[in-house]
Amino acid sequence: MLNRIILMGRLTRDPELRHTQTGTAVASFSLAVDRDFKDKQTGERSTDFIDVVAWRQTGEFVSRYFTKGRMAVVEGRLQSRKYTDRDGNSRTAFEVVADNVYFGDSKRDGDGGSYVGAAPAYGAPSGSYAPAAPSGNAFGDLADDDGDLPF
C-alpha cells in the first residue's frame, strides 16, 4: 500500500509545539493550499486548509524556523483518527503526519527581512543536500578570463 502526500502552502498560524508525557516533541500547524483550478463563475482559486503534525526533530525544526505566512513544503502521509466531540458525537479528523518539512520560500519572501541563510534540514532523507548560507559575494571574479566562451 502507498500513502504518500506532498503539499506546498502557507502556514495559517504559528506552529504550536508541545511535548508528550514522555518528552517527545510534537508540532501542529495548518497549511493553506490553493487548488490548481479556478472557479468558473468567480475566476478565483479555492483554498484547502490542511492540518499537519510533525514529530520529534522535524517538529522542533518547524516550530523554530516557521511562522504564520511562511511557505512550506511538507512530505508525509495522510492519517485519520476518530474522536468524540463535546456533544458525544463520533467524529473523524484527517491530518498529514509530516516526515520532512522544507522551506518553500526564502526568508526575504516570507517576512520582508533580509536573507539569514539556510537552516539545517531536519527530517530530510539521508544523503539530501542542504545548501550553506552564502557569505559575502556568492559569485567570484575570474582572474584569467579571456572572454572566449567554450561553446
Short mmCIF file of C-alpha atoms in Angstrom, two decimals:
data_model
loop_
_atom_site.label_atom_id
_atom_site.label_comp_id
_atom_site.label_asym_id
_atom_site.label_seq_id
_atom_site.Cartn_x
_atom_site.Cartn_y
_atom_site.Cartn_z
CA MET A 1 0.00 0.00 0.00
CA LEU A 2 1.10 3.53 -0.66
CA ASN A 3 0.20 6.52 1.48
CA ARG A 4 2.35 9.48 0.43
CA ILE A 5 1.44 13.14 0.22
CA ILE A 6 3.34 16.27 -0.78
CA LEU A 7 1.86 19.70 -0.10
CA MET A 8 3.01 23.26 -0.67
CA GLY A 9 1.22 26.09 1.07
CA ARG A 10 1.41 28.89 3.59
CA LEU A 11 1.12 28.43 7.33
CA THR A 12 -2.17 29.84 8.61
CA ARG A 13 -0.81 30.27 12.14
CA ASP A 14 2.42 29.87 14.06
CA PRO A 15 3.24 26.21 14.81
CA GLU A 16 2.26 25.03 18.27
CA LEU A 17 4.99 22.95 19.93
CA ARG A 18 4.01 20.58 22.72
CA HIS A 19 5.67 17.63 24.41
CA THR A 20 4.13 14.28 25.27
CA GLN A 21 4.34 12.89 28.80
CA THR A 22 7.49 11.04 27.75
CA GLY A 23 9.07 14.26 26.43
CA THR A 24 8.59 13.67 22.69
CA ALA A 25 8.22 16.94 20.77
CA VAL A 26 5.18 17.38 18.52
CA ALA A 27 4.31 20.48 16.49
CA SER A 28 0.94 21.13 14.91
CA PHE A 29 0.13 23.70 12.27
CA SER A 30 -2.18 24.28 9.34
CA LEU A 31 -1.38 24.92 5.68
CA ALA A 32 -3.46 26.96 3.24
CA VAL A 33 -3.07 25.18 -0.11
CA ASP A 34 -4.52 26.70 -3.29
CA ARG A 35 -6.23 24.38 -5.75
CA ASP A 36 -4.86 24.15 -9.28
CA PHE A 37 -8.06 25.25 -10.99
CA LYS A 38 -10.20 28.38 -10.83
CA ASP A 39 -13.93 28.60 -10.16
CA LYS A 40 -15.79 29.17 -13.46
CA GLN A 41 -18.06 31.88 -12.07
CA THR A 42 -15.73 33.85 -9.79
CA GLY A 43 -12.44 33.18 -11.55
CA GLU A 44 -10.75 32.62 -8.19
CA ARG A 45 -8.95 29.59 -6.84
CA SER A 46 -10.36 27.72 -3.88
CA THR A 47 -8.14 27.09 -0.90
CA ASP A 48 -7.94 23.97 1.26
CA PHE A 49 -6.86 24.26 4.89
CA ILE A 50 -4.94 21.15 5.87
CA ASP A 51 -3.85 20.20 9.39
CA VAL A 52 -0.27 18.95 9.75
CA VAL A 53 1.51 17.24 12.65
CA ALA A 54 5.32 16.98 12.85
CA TRP A 55 7.04 14.82 15.46
CA ARG A 56 10.43 14.91 17.18
CA GLN A 57 13.25 16.82 15.41
CA THR A 58 11.01 17.74 12.49
CA GLY A 59 8.50 19.29 14.91
CA GLU A 60 11.23 21.22 16.71
CA PHE A 61 12.61 22.43 13.35
CA VAL A 62 9.18 23.66 12.23
CA SER A 63 8.46 25.45 15.50
CA ARG A 64 11.85 27.17 15.43
CA TYR A 65 12.04 28.34 11.81
CA PHE A 66 8.46 28.66 10.52
CA THR A 67 5.88 31.32 11.32
CA LYS A 68 2.46 32.33 10.07
CA GLY A 69 2.55 33.21 6.36
CA ARG A 70 5.74 31.30 5.51
CA MET A 71 5.62 28.95 2.52
CA ALA A 72 6.32 25.33 3.43
CA VAL A 73 6.67 22.10 1.51
CA VAL A 74 5.52 19.09 3.52
CA GLU A 75 6.17 15.43 2.70
CA GLY A 76 4.34 12.85 4.72
CA ARG A 77 1.33 10.59 4.94
CA LEU A 78 -2.40 11.14 5.38
CA GLN A 79 -3.80 9.84 8.64
CA SER A 80 -7.31 9.68 10.05
CA ARG A 81 -8.25 9.48 13.72
CA LYS A 82 -11.55 9.12 15.47
CA TYR A 83 -12.63 11.13 18.48
CA THR A 84 -15.77 12.07 20.39
CA ASP A 85 -16.80 15.74 20.39
CA ARG A 86 -18.26 17.68 23.34
CA ASP A 87 -21.78 16.61 22.42
CA GLY A 88 -20.84 12.92 22.43
CA ASN A 89 -20.85 12.57 18.63
CA SER A 90 -18.27 10.35 16.95
CA ARG A 91 -16.08 12.36 14.55
CA THR A 92 -13.21 11.63 12.19
CA ALA A 93 -10.32 14.03 11.66
CA PHE A 94 -7.81 13.86 8.82
CA GLU A 95 -4.30 15.26 9.12
CA VAL A 96 -0.93 14.95 7.43
CA VAL A 97 1.85 13.43 9.52
CA ALA A 98 4.99 15.18 8.24
CA ASP A 99 8.14 13.20 7.60
CA ASN A 100 10.02 16.14 6.04
CA VAL A 101 9.35 19.87 6.00
CA TYR A 102 11.23 22.24 3.68
CA PHE A 103 11.23 25.97 3.08
CA GLY A 104 9.04 26.93 0.12
CA ASP A 105 10.35 30.50 0.07
CA SER A 106 13.34 32.44 1.25
CA LYS A 107 13.43 34.34 4.50
CA ARG A 108 13.17 37.52 2.42
CA ASP A 109 9.96 36.31 0.73
CA GLY A 110 8.43 35.11 3.98
CA ASP A 111 8.59 38.24 6.10
CA GLY A 112 10.24 41.02 4.13
CA GLY A 113 13.50 40.69 6.09
CA SER A 114 16.96 40.04 4.80
CA TYR A 115 18.23 36.59 3.92
CA VAL A 116 19.55 34.88 7.03
CA GLY A 117 20.76 31.64 5.46
CA ALA A 118 19.63 28.06 5.30
CA ALA A 119 18.67 26.26 8.47
CA PRO A 120 19.57 22.62 8.99
CA ALA A 121 17.35 20.20 7.07
CA TYR A 122 15.83 18.24 9.94
CA GLY A 123 13.74 15.33 8.83
CA ALA A 124 15.42 15.34 5.44
CA PRO A 125 16.21 11.96 3.97
CA SER A 126 19.80 10.83 4.41
CA GLY A 127 22.04 11.95 1.62
CA SER A 128 19.98 15.04 0.83
CA TYR A 129 21.77 18.32 0.26
CA ALA A 130 21.18 21.39 2.39
CA PRO A 131 22.98 24.44 0.94
CA ALA A 132 25.18 26.51 3.20
CA ALA A 133 24.47 30.16 3.85
CA PRO A 134 26.11 32.48 1.34
CA SER A 135 28.99 34.55 2.63
CA GLY A 136 29.75 37.89 1.04
CA ASN A 137 29.79 37.79 -2.74
CA ALA A 138 28.41 34.42 -3.88
CA PHE A 139 29.91 35.00 -7.35
CA GLY A 140 33.66 35.18 -7.69
CA ASP A 141 35.62 37.03 -10.33
CA LEU A 142 37.69 35.05 -12.81
CA ALA A 143 41.30 36.16 -12.76
CA ASP A 144 42.28 34.90 -16.19
CA ASP A 145 39.07 35.44 -18.18
CA ASP A 146 39.97 35.72 -21.83
CA GLY A 147 36.36 36.33 -22.92
CA ASP A 148 36.32 33.20 -25.10
CA LEU A 149 33.26 31.06 -24.48
CA PRO A 150 33.65 27.26 -24.82
CA PHE A 151 30.54 26.89 -26.99
#
